Amino acid sequence: PGDAGGAPVVLVNEALVHRFFPDRDPIGQHLKPGFGDKTPWFTVVGVLKDIKQAGVDASVGTELYMLTEQMPRVLGFAPGNMNFVMRSTRSFDLLAPEFRRSVGEIDATLPLIRPRSMTSVVDDAIARPRFLTLLLGLFAGLALALAAVGTYGVLSYLVSERRQEIGIRMALGADRGEILRLVLFRGLMLSGIGLVGGLAAAAGLTRVIKTMLFNVTPTDPLTLGVVAGVIAIVAAAACVVPAWRATRTDPMVVLRGA
Protein backbone atom coordinates (compact mmCIF):
# COMPACT_ATOMS: atom_id res chain seq x y z
CA PRO A 1 0.00 0.00 0.00
CA GLY A 2 2.19 2.80 -1.23
CA ASP A 3 4.21 3.99 -4.21
CA ALA A 4 7.24 6.15 -4.92
CA GLY A 5 5.23 9.32 -5.37
CA GLY A 6 2.59 8.74 -2.70
CA ALA A 7 2.39 9.65 0.98
CA PRO A 8 5.23 8.23 3.12
CA VAL A 9 4.28 4.85 4.51
CA VAL A 10 6.01 2.45 6.87
CA LEU A 11 5.67 -1.05 8.29
CA VAL A 12 6.41 -1.60 11.98
CA ASN A 13 7.16 -4.66 14.08
CA GLU A 14 5.17 -5.97 17.03
CA ALA A 15 7.68 -4.64 19.59
CA LEU A 16 7.13 -1.09 18.34
CA VAL A 17 3.36 -1.54 18.53
CA HIS A 18 3.53 -2.82 22.11
CA ARG A 19 5.69 0.13 23.12
CA PHE A 20 4.04 3.06 21.36
CA PHE A 21 0.53 1.88 20.50
CA PRO A 22 -0.38 -0.58 23.29
CA ASP A 23 -4.02 0.48 23.57
CA ARG A 24 -4.98 1.32 19.99
CA ASP A 25 -4.91 0.01 16.44
CA PRO A 26 -1.53 0.97 14.93
CA ILE A 27 -2.83 0.93 11.34
CA GLY A 28 -3.28 4.52 10.21
CA GLN A 29 -1.23 6.00 13.04
CA HIS A 30 1.58 8.43 12.22
CA LEU A 31 5.20 8.44 13.39
CA LYS A 32 8.35 10.37 12.57
CA PRO A 33 11.58 8.29 12.32
CA GLY A 34 13.85 11.18 13.34
CA PHE A 35 13.98 14.51 15.13
CA GLY A 36 14.67 16.97 12.29
CA ASP A 37 12.02 19.40 11.13
CA LYS A 38 12.46 18.20 7.55
CA THR A 39 11.68 14.58 8.42
CA PRO A 40 8.10 13.90 7.33
CA TRP A 41 5.47 11.92 9.18
CA PHE A 42 4.99 8.34 8.03
CA THR A 43 1.70 6.46 8.07
CA VAL A 44 1.71 2.95 9.52
CA VAL A 45 0.20 0.59 6.96
CA GLY A 46 1.11 -2.82 8.40
CA VAL A 47 2.52 -4.76 11.33
CA LEU A 48 5.22 -7.43 10.94
CA LYS A 49 6.30 -10.11 13.36
CA ASP A 50 9.42 -9.50 15.45
CA ILE A 51 12.76 -10.62 14.04
CA LYS A 52 15.88 -11.11 16.15
CA GLN A 53 18.41 -9.01 14.24
CA ALA A 54 21.21 -9.10 16.84
CA GLY A 55 21.16 -12.83 17.63
CA VAL A 56 18.89 -15.40 19.20
CA ASP A 57 19.90 -14.35 22.73
CA ALA A 58 19.29 -10.62 22.19
CA SER A 59 16.07 -8.78 22.91
CA VAL A 60 13.96 -7.61 19.99
CA GLY A 61 14.06 -3.86 19.46
CA THR A 62 11.54 -1.52 17.91
CA GLU A 63 11.87 -1.59 14.11
CA LEU A 64 10.26 0.01 11.10
CA TYR A 65 10.49 -0.79 7.41
CA MET A 66 10.29 1.92 4.76
CA LEU A 67 9.43 1.68 1.09
CA THR A 68 12.73 1.74 -0.80
CA GLU A 69 11.31 3.68 -3.75
CA GLN A 70 10.19 6.50 -1.41
CA MET A 71 13.43 6.98 0.50
CA PRO A 72 15.32 9.17 -2.06
CA ARG A 73 12.39 11.58 -2.32
CA VAL A 74 11.29 11.58 1.32
CA LEU A 75 14.57 11.21 3.21
CA GLY A 76 17.09 12.29 0.59
CA PHE A 77 19.07 9.06 0.44
CA ALA A 78 18.81 5.41 -0.55
CA PRO A 79 20.31 2.37 1.15
CA GLY A 80 23.73 1.33 -0.14
CA ASN A 81 22.97 -2.35 0.27
CA MET A 82 19.92 -4.55 0.71
CA ASN A 83 19.12 -7.95 2.13
CA PHE A 84 16.72 -10.19 0.24
CA VAL A 85 14.89 -13.06 1.89
CA MET A 86 13.16 -15.59 -0.33
CA ARG A 87 10.87 -18.46 0.60
CA SER A 88 10.76 -21.37 -1.82
CA THR A 89 10.04 -25.07 -1.92
CA ARG A 90 13.13 -25.56 -4.09
CA SER A 91 16.55 -26.33 -2.64
CA PHE A 92 19.05 -23.52 -2.08
CA ASP A 93 21.62 -25.07 -4.47
CA LEU A 94 19.13 -24.91 -7.33
CA LEU A 95 17.72 -21.50 -6.45
CA ALA A 96 20.99 -19.55 -5.93
CA PRO A 97 22.24 -19.69 -9.57
CA GLU A 98 18.85 -18.55 -10.87
CA PHE A 99 18.78 -15.69 -8.41
CA ARG A 100 22.25 -14.58 -9.51
CA ARG A 101 21.15 -14.73 -13.15
CA SER A 102 18.04 -12.64 -12.42
CA VAL A 103 20.05 -9.96 -10.61
CA GLY A 104 22.56 -9.91 -13.46
CA GLU A 105 19.79 -9.30 -15.98
CA ILE A 106 18.66 -6.25 -14.00
CA ASP A 107 22.17 -4.81 -13.57
CA ALA A 108 25.32 -6.77 -14.31
CA THR A 109 27.38 -4.46 -12.05
CA LEU A 110 25.38 -5.28 -8.91
CA PRO A 111 27.40 -7.57 -6.61
CA LEU A 112 25.59 -10.45 -4.94
CA ILE A 113 27.40 -11.11 -1.68
CA ARG A 114 27.18 -14.28 0.42
CA PRO A 115 23.94 -15.93 -0.61
CA ARG A 116 23.03 -18.38 2.15
CA SER A 117 20.19 -20.65 3.10
CA MET A 118 18.19 -19.72 6.19
CA THR A 119 19.38 -22.93 7.82
CA SER A 120 22.95 -21.70 7.46
CA VAL A 121 22.01 -18.30 8.90
CA VAL A 122 20.36 -19.89 11.93
CA ASP A 123 23.28 -22.29 12.44
CA ASP A 124 25.72 -19.37 12.46
CA ALA A 125 23.52 -17.45 14.90
CA ILE A 126 23.31 -20.31 17.39
CA ALA A 127 26.90 -21.56 16.99
CA ARG A 128 28.18 -19.78 20.11
CA PRO A 129 25.15 -20.63 22.33
CA ARG A 130 25.35 -24.23 21.09
CA PHE A 131 29.06 -24.44 21.99
CA LEU A 132 28.43 -22.94 25.43
CA THR A 133 25.55 -25.37 25.98
CA LEU A 134 27.77 -28.31 25.02
CA LEU A 135 30.54 -27.06 27.30
CA LEU A 136 28.14 -26.55 30.20
CA GLY A 137 26.64 -29.98 29.55
CA LEU A 138 30.07 -31.61 29.76
CA PHE A 139 30.88 -29.80 33.00
CA ALA A 140 27.45 -30.66 34.38
CA GLY A 141 27.99 -34.35 33.56
CA LEU A 142 31.42 -34.24 35.22
CA ALA A 143 29.94 -32.54 38.28
CA LEU A 144 27.20 -35.17 38.46
CA ALA A 145 29.78 -37.97 38.26
CA LEU A 146 31.88 -36.34 40.98
CA ALA A 147 28.78 -35.94 43.14
CA ALA A 148 27.94 -39.63 42.75
CA VAL A 149 31.52 -40.69 43.57
CA GLY A 150 31.63 -38.32 46.52
CA THR A 151 28.32 -39.58 47.89
CA TYR A 152 29.49 -43.17 47.51
CA GLY A 153 32.81 -42.43 49.20
CA VAL A 154 31.32 -40.54 52.15
CA LEU A 155 28.66 -43.17 52.74
CA SER A 156 31.17 -46.03 52.48
CA TYR A 157 33.33 -44.26 55.05
CA LEU A 158 30.37 -43.79 57.39
CA VAL A 159 29.45 -47.47 57.08
CA SER A 160 32.99 -48.57 57.87
CA GLU A 161 33.11 -46.22 60.87
CA ARG A 162 29.81 -47.55 62.22
CA ARG A 163 30.42 -51.26 61.66
CA GLN A 164 30.34 -51.91 65.40
CA GLU A 165 27.07 -50.00 65.80
CA ILE A 166 25.56 -51.89 62.87
CA GLY A 167 26.81 -55.21 64.30
CA ILE A 168 25.30 -54.43 67.70
CA ARG A 169 21.98 -53.45 66.12
CA MET A 170 21.88 -56.72 64.19
CA ALA A 171 22.88 -58.71 67.29
CA LEU A 172 19.98 -57.08 69.17
CA GLY A 173 17.50 -58.16 66.52
CA ALA A 174 17.60 -55.54 63.76
CA ASP A 175 16.98 -57.21 60.40
CA ARG A 176 18.70 -56.42 57.13
CA GLY A 177 15.80 -54.25 55.95
CA GLU A 178 16.14 -51.95 58.97
CA ILE A 179 19.89 -51.60 58.41
CA LEU A 180 19.31 -50.90 54.73
CA ARG A 181 16.76 -48.19 55.52
CA LEU A 182 19.05 -46.67 58.17
CA VAL A 183 22.02 -46.31 55.82
CA LEU A 184 19.90 -45.15 52.87
CA PHE A 185 18.18 -42.54 55.02
CA ARG A 186 21.52 -41.16 56.18
CA GLY A 187 22.87 -40.98 52.64
CA LEU A 188 19.73 -39.43 51.16
CA MET A 189 19.58 -36.91 53.99
CA LEU A 190 23.11 -35.72 53.18
CA SER A 191 22.25 -35.64 49.47
CA GLY A 192 19.08 -33.66 50.20
CA ILE A 193 21.02 -31.05 52.13
CA GLY A 194 23.44 -30.69 49.23
CA LEU A 195 20.57 -30.52 46.73
CA VAL A 196 18.84 -27.72 48.64
CA GLY A 197 22.13 -25.81 48.82
CA GLY A 198 22.66 -26.30 45.09
CA LEU A 199 19.18 -25.03 44.21
CA ALA A 200 19.71 -21.98 46.44
CA ALA A 201 23.05 -21.27 44.71
CA ALA A 202 21.40 -21.68 41.28
CA ALA A 203 18.70 -19.19 42.27
CA GLY A 204 21.38 -16.75 43.41
CA LEU A 205 23.25 -17.01 40.09
CA THR A 206 20.23 -16.38 37.87
CA ARG A 207 21.71 -13.20 36.37
CA VAL A 208 24.77 -15.11 35.14
CA ILE A 209 22.76 -18.09 33.95
CA LYS A 210 20.22 -15.91 32.12
CA THR A 211 22.77 -14.82 29.49
CA MET A 212 23.27 -18.46 28.44
CA LEU A 213 19.62 -19.46 28.11
CA PHE A 214 17.23 -19.26 25.19
CA ASN A 215 13.45 -19.55 25.44
CA VAL A 216 13.64 -20.70 29.06
CA THR A 217 13.84 -18.75 32.32
CA PRO A 218 16.62 -19.36 34.88
CA THR A 219 14.01 -20.36 37.48
CA ASP A 220 11.93 -22.56 35.19
CA PRO A 221 10.12 -24.97 37.59
CA LEU A 222 10.08 -27.88 35.14
CA THR A 223 13.82 -27.65 34.43
CA LEU A 224 14.75 -27.32 38.10
CA GLY A 225 12.42 -30.19 38.97
CA VAL A 226 13.94 -32.50 36.35
CA VAL A 227 17.49 -31.62 37.39
CA ALA A 228 16.68 -32.16 41.07
CA GLY A 229 15.05 -35.50 40.22
CA VAL A 230 18.08 -36.67 38.22
CA ILE A 231 20.46 -35.70 41.03
CA ALA A 232 18.25 -37.44 43.59
CA ILE A 233 18.23 -40.64 41.50
CA VAL A 234 22.01 -40.54 41.08
CA ALA A 235 22.46 -39.96 44.82
CA ALA A 236 20.12 -42.85 45.64
CA ALA A 237 22.04 -45.13 43.26
CA ALA A 238 25.32 -44.09 44.92
CA CYS A 239 23.85 -44.98 48.32
CA VAL A 240 22.73 -48.48 47.34
CA VAL A 241 26.13 -50.21 47.32
CA PRO A 242 27.28 -48.98 50.77
CA ALA A 243 23.83 -49.74 52.17
CA TRP A 244 23.91 -53.25 50.70
CA ARG A 245 27.40 -53.79 52.14
CA ALA A 246 26.10 -52.73 55.55
CA THR A 247 23.46 -55.46 55.43
CA ARG A 248 26.22 -58.04 54.76
CA THR A 249 27.84 -57.23 58.11
CA ASP A 250 28.34 -60.32 60.33
CA PRO A 251 27.55 -59.22 63.89
CA MET A 252 29.65 -62.03 65.40
CA VAL A 253 32.77 -60.98 63.49
CA VAL A 254 32.24 -57.33 64.40
CA LEU A 255 31.65 -58.03 68.09
CA ARG A 256 34.61 -60.38 68.28
CA GLY A 257 36.89 -57.71 66.87
CA ALA A 258 35.55 -54.97 69.15
Coordinates of C-alpha atoms in Angstrom, one line a residue:
P1 CA 0.0 0.0 0.0
G2 CA 2.2 2.8 -1.2
D3 CA 4.2 4.0 -4.2
A4 CA 7.2 6.2 -4.9
G5 CA 5.2 9.3 -5.4
G6 CA 2.6 8.7 -2.7
A7 CA 2.4 9.6 1.0
P8 CA 5.2 8.2 3.1
V9 CA 4.3 4.8 4.5
V10 CA 6.0 2.5 6.9
L11 CA 5.7 -1.1 8.3
V12 CA 6.4 -1.6 12.0
N13 CA 7.2 -4.7 14.1
E14 CA 5.2 -6.0 17.0
A15 CA 7.7 -4.6 19.6
L16 CA 7.1 -1.1 18.3
V17 CA 3.4 -1.5 18.5
H18 CA 3.5 -2.8 22.1
R19 CA 5.7 0.1 23.1
F20 CA 4.0 3.1 21.4
F21 CA 0.5 1.9 20.5
P22 CA -0.4 -0.6 23.3
D23 CA -4.0 0.5 23.6
R24 CA -5.0 1.3 20.0
D25 CA -4.9 0.0 16.4
P26 CA -1.5 1.0 14.9
I27 CA -2.8 0.9 11.3
G28 CA -3.3 4.5 10.2
Q29 CA -1.2 6.0 13.0
H30 CA 1.6 8.4 12.2
L31 CA 5.2 8.4 13.4
K32 CA 8.4 10.4 12.6
P33 CA 11.6 8.3 12.3
G34 CA 13.9 11.2 13.3
F35 CA 14.0 14.5 15.1
G36 CA 14.7 17.0 12.3
D37 CA 12.0 19.4 11.1
K38 CA 12.5 18.2 7.6
T39 CA 11.7 14.6 8.4
P40 CA 8.1 13.9 7.3
W41 CA 5.5 11.9 9.2
F42 CA 5.0 8.3 8.0
T43 CA 1.7 6.5 8.1
V44 CA 1.7 2.9 9.5
V45 CA 0.2 0.6 7.0
G46 CA 1.1 -2.8 8.4
V47 CA 2.5 -4.8 11.3
L48 CA 5.2 -7.4 10.9
K49 CA 6.3 -10.1 13.4
D50 CA 9.4 -9.5 15.4
I51 CA 12.8 -10.6 14.0
K52 CA 15.9 -11.1 16.1
Q53 CA 18.4 -9.0 14.2
A54 CA 21.2 -9.1 16.8
G55 CA 21.2 -12.8 17.6
V56 CA 18.9 -15.4 19.2
D57 CA 19.9 -14.4 22.7
A58 CA 19.3 -10.6 22.2
S59 CA 16.1 -8.8 22.9
V60 CA 14.0 -7.6 20.0
G61 CA 14.1 -3.9 19.5
T62 CA 11.5 -1.5 17.9
E63 CA 11.9 -1.6 14.1
L64 CA 10.3 0.0 11.1
Y65 CA 10.5 -0.8 7.4
M66 CA 10.3 1.9 4.8
L67 CA 9.4 1.7 1.1
T68 CA 12.7 1.7 -0.8
E69 CA 11.3 3.7 -3.7
Q70 CA 10.2 6.5 -1.4
M71 CA 13.4 7.0 0.5
P72 CA 15.3 9.2 -2.1
R73 CA 12.4 11.6 -2.3
V74 CA 11.3 11.6 1.3
L75 CA 14.6 11.2 3.2
G76 CA 17.1 12.3 0.6
F77 CA 19.1 9.1 0.4
A78 CA 18.8 5.4 -0.6
P79 CA 20.3 2.4 1.2
G80 CA 23.7 1.3 -0.1
N81 CA 23.0 -2.4 0.3
M82 CA 19.9 -4.5 0.7
N83 CA 19.1 -7.9 2.1
F84 CA 16.7 -10.2 0.2
V85 CA 14.9 -13.1 1.9
M86 CA 13.2 -15.6 -0.3
R87 CA 10.9 -18.5 0.6
S88 CA 10.8 -21.4 -1.8
T89 CA 10.0 -25.1 -1.9
R90 CA 13.1 -25.6 -4.1
S91 CA 16.6 -26.3 -2.6
F92 CA 19.0 -23.5 -2.1
D93 CA 21.6 -25.1 -4.5
L94 CA 19.1 -24.9 -7.3
L95 CA 17.7 -21.5 -6.5
A96 CA 21.0 -19.5 -5.9
P97 CA 22.2 -19.7 -9.6
E98 CA 18.9 -18.6 -10.9
F99 CA 18.8 -15.7 -8.4
R100 CA 22.3 -14.6 -9.5
R101 CA 21.2 -14.7 -13.1
S102 CA 18.0 -12.6 -12.4
V103 CA 20.0 -10.0 -10.6
G104 CA 22.6 -9.9 -13.5
E105 CA 19.8 -9.3 -16.0
I106 CA 18.7 -6.3 -14.0
D107 CA 22.2 -4.8 -13.6
A108 CA 25.3 -6.8 -14.3
T109 CA 27.4 -4.5 -12.0
L110 CA 25.4 -5.3 -8.9
P111 CA 27.4 -7.6 -6.6
L112 CA 25.6 -10.5 -4.9
I113 CA 27.4 -11.1 -1.7
R114 CA 27.2 -14.3 0.4
P115 CA 23.9 -15.9 -0.6
R116 CA 23.0 -18.4 2.1
S117 CA 20.2 -20.6 3.1
M118 CA 18.2 -19.7 6.2
T119 CA 19.4 -22.9 7.8
S120 CA 23.0 -21.7 7.5
V121 CA 22.0 -18.3 8.9
V122 CA 20.4 -19.9 11.9
D123 CA 23.3 -22.3 12.4
D124 CA 25.7 -19.4 12.5
A125 CA 23.5 -17.5 14.9
I126 CA 23.3 -20.3 17.4
A127 CA 26.9 -21.6 17.0
R128 CA 28.2 -19.8 20.1
P129 CA 25.2 -20.6 22.3
R130 CA 25.3 -24.2 21.1
F131 CA 29.1 -24.4 22.0
L132 CA 28.4 -22.9 25.4
T133 CA 25.6 -25.4 26.0
L134 CA 27.8 -28.3 25.0
L135 CA 30.5 -27.1 27.3
L136 CA 28.1 -26.5 30.2
G137 CA 26.6 -30.0 29.6
L138 CA 30.1 -31.6 29.8
F139 CA 30.9 -29.8 33.0
A140 CA 27.4 -30.7 34.4
G141 CA 28.0 -34.4 33.6
L142 CA 31.4 -34.2 35.2
A143 CA 29.9 -32.5 38.3
L144 CA 27.2 -35.2 38.5
A145 CA 29.8 -38.0 38.3
L146 CA 31.9 -36.3 41.0
A147 CA 28.8 -35.9 43.1
A148 CA 27.9 -39.6 42.8
V149 CA 31.5 -40.7 43.6
G150 CA 31.6 -38.3 46.5
T151 CA 28.3 -39.6 47.9
Y152 CA 29.5 -43.2 47.5
G153 CA 32.8 -42.4 49.2
V154 CA 31.3 -40.5 52.1
L155 CA 28.7 -43.2 52.7
S156 CA 31.2 -46.0 52.5
Y157 CA 33.3 -44.3 55.1
L158 CA 30.4 -43.8 57.4
V159 CA 29.4 -47.5 57.1
S160 CA 33.0 -48.6 57.9
E161 CA 33.1 -46.2 60.9
R162 CA 29.8 -47.5 62.2
R163 CA 30.4 -51.3 61.7
Q164 CA 30.3 -51.9 65.4
E165 CA 27.1 -50.0 65.8
I166 CA 25.6 -51.9 62.9
G167 CA 26.8 -55.2 64.3
I168 CA 25.3 -54.4 67.7
R169 CA 22.0 -53.4 66.1
M170 CA 21.9 -56.7 64.2
A171 CA 22.9 -58.7 67.3
L172 CA 20.0 -57.1 69.2
G173 CA 17.5 -58.2 66.5
A174 CA 17.6 -55.5 63.8
D175 CA 17.0 -57.2 60.4
R176 CA 18.7 -56.4 57.1
G177 CA 15.8 -54.2 56.0
E178 CA 16.1 -51.9 59.0
I179 CA 19.9 -51.6 58.4
L180 CA 19.3 -50.9 54.7
R181 CA 16.8 -48.2 55.5
L182 CA 19.1 -46.7 58.2
V183 CA 22.0 -46.3 55.8
L184 CA 19.9 -45.1 52.9
F185 CA 18.2 -42.5 55.0
R186 CA 21.5 -41.2 56.2
G187 CA 22.9 -41.0 52.6
L188 CA 19.7 -39.4 51.2
M189 CA 19.6 -36.9 54.0
L190 CA 23.1 -35.7 53.2
S191 CA 22.3 -35.6 49.5
G192 CA 19.1 -33.7 50.2
I193 CA 21.0 -31.0 52.1
G194 CA 23.4 -30.7 49.2
L195 CA 20.6 -30.5 46.7
V196 CA 18.8 -27.7 48.6
G197 CA 22.1 -25.8 48.8
G198 CA 22.7 -26.3 45.1
L199 CA 19.2 -25.0 44.2
A200 CA 19.7 -22.0 46.4
A201 CA 23.0 -21.3 44.7
A202 CA 21.4 -21.7 41.3
A203 CA 18.7 -19.2 42.3
G204 CA 21.4 -16.8 43.4
L205 CA 23.2 -17.0 40.1
T206 CA 20.2 -16.4 37.9
R207 CA 21.7 -13.2 36.4
V208 CA 24.8 -15.1 35.1
I209 CA 22.8 -18.1 33.9
K210 CA 20.2 -15.9 32.1
T211 CA 22.8 -14.8 29.5
M212 CA 23.3 -18.5 28.4
L213 CA 19.6 -19.5 28.1
F214 CA 17.2 -19.3 25.2
N215 CA 13.4 -19.6 25.4
V216 CA 13.6 -20.7 29.1
T217 CA 13.8 -18.8 32.3
P218 CA 16.6 -19.4 34.9
T219 CA 14.0 -20.4 37.5
D220 CA 11.9 -22.6 35.2
P221 CA 10.1 -25.0 37.6
L222 CA 10.1 -27.9 35.1
T223 CA 13.8 -27.6 34.4
L224 CA 14.8 -27.3 38.1
G225 CA 12.4 -30.2 39.0
V226 CA 13.9 -32.5 36.3
V227 CA 17.5 -31.6 37.4
A228 CA 16.7 -32.2 41.1
G229 CA 15.1 -35.5 40.2
V230 CA 18.1 -36.7 38.2
I231 CA 20.5 -35.7 41.0
A232 CA 18.3 -37.4 43.6
I233 CA 18.2 -40.6 41.5
V234 CA 22.0 -40.5 41.1
A235 CA 22.5 -40.0 44.8
A236 CA 20.1 -42.8 45.6
A237 CA 22.0 -45.1 43.3
A238 CA 25.3 -44.1 44.9
C239 CA 23.9 -45.0 48.3
V240 CA 22.7 -48.5 47.3
V241 CA 26.1 -50.2 47.3
P242 CA 27.3 -49.0 50.8
A243 CA 23.8 -49.7 52.2
W244 CA 23.9 -53.3 50.7
R245 CA 27.4 -53.8 52.1
A246 CA 26.1 -52.7 55.5
T247 CA 23.5 -55.5 55.4
R248 CA 26.2 -58.0 54.8
T249 CA 27.8 -57.2 58.1
D250 CA 28.3 -60.3 60.3
P251 CA 27.6 -59.2 63.9
M252 CA 29.7 -62.0 65.4
V253 CA 32.8 -61.0 63.5
V254 CA 32.2 -57.3 64.4
L255 CA 31.7 -58.0 68.1
R256 CA 34.6 -60.4 68.3
G257 CA 36.9 -57.7 66.9
A258 CA 35.6 -55.0 69.2

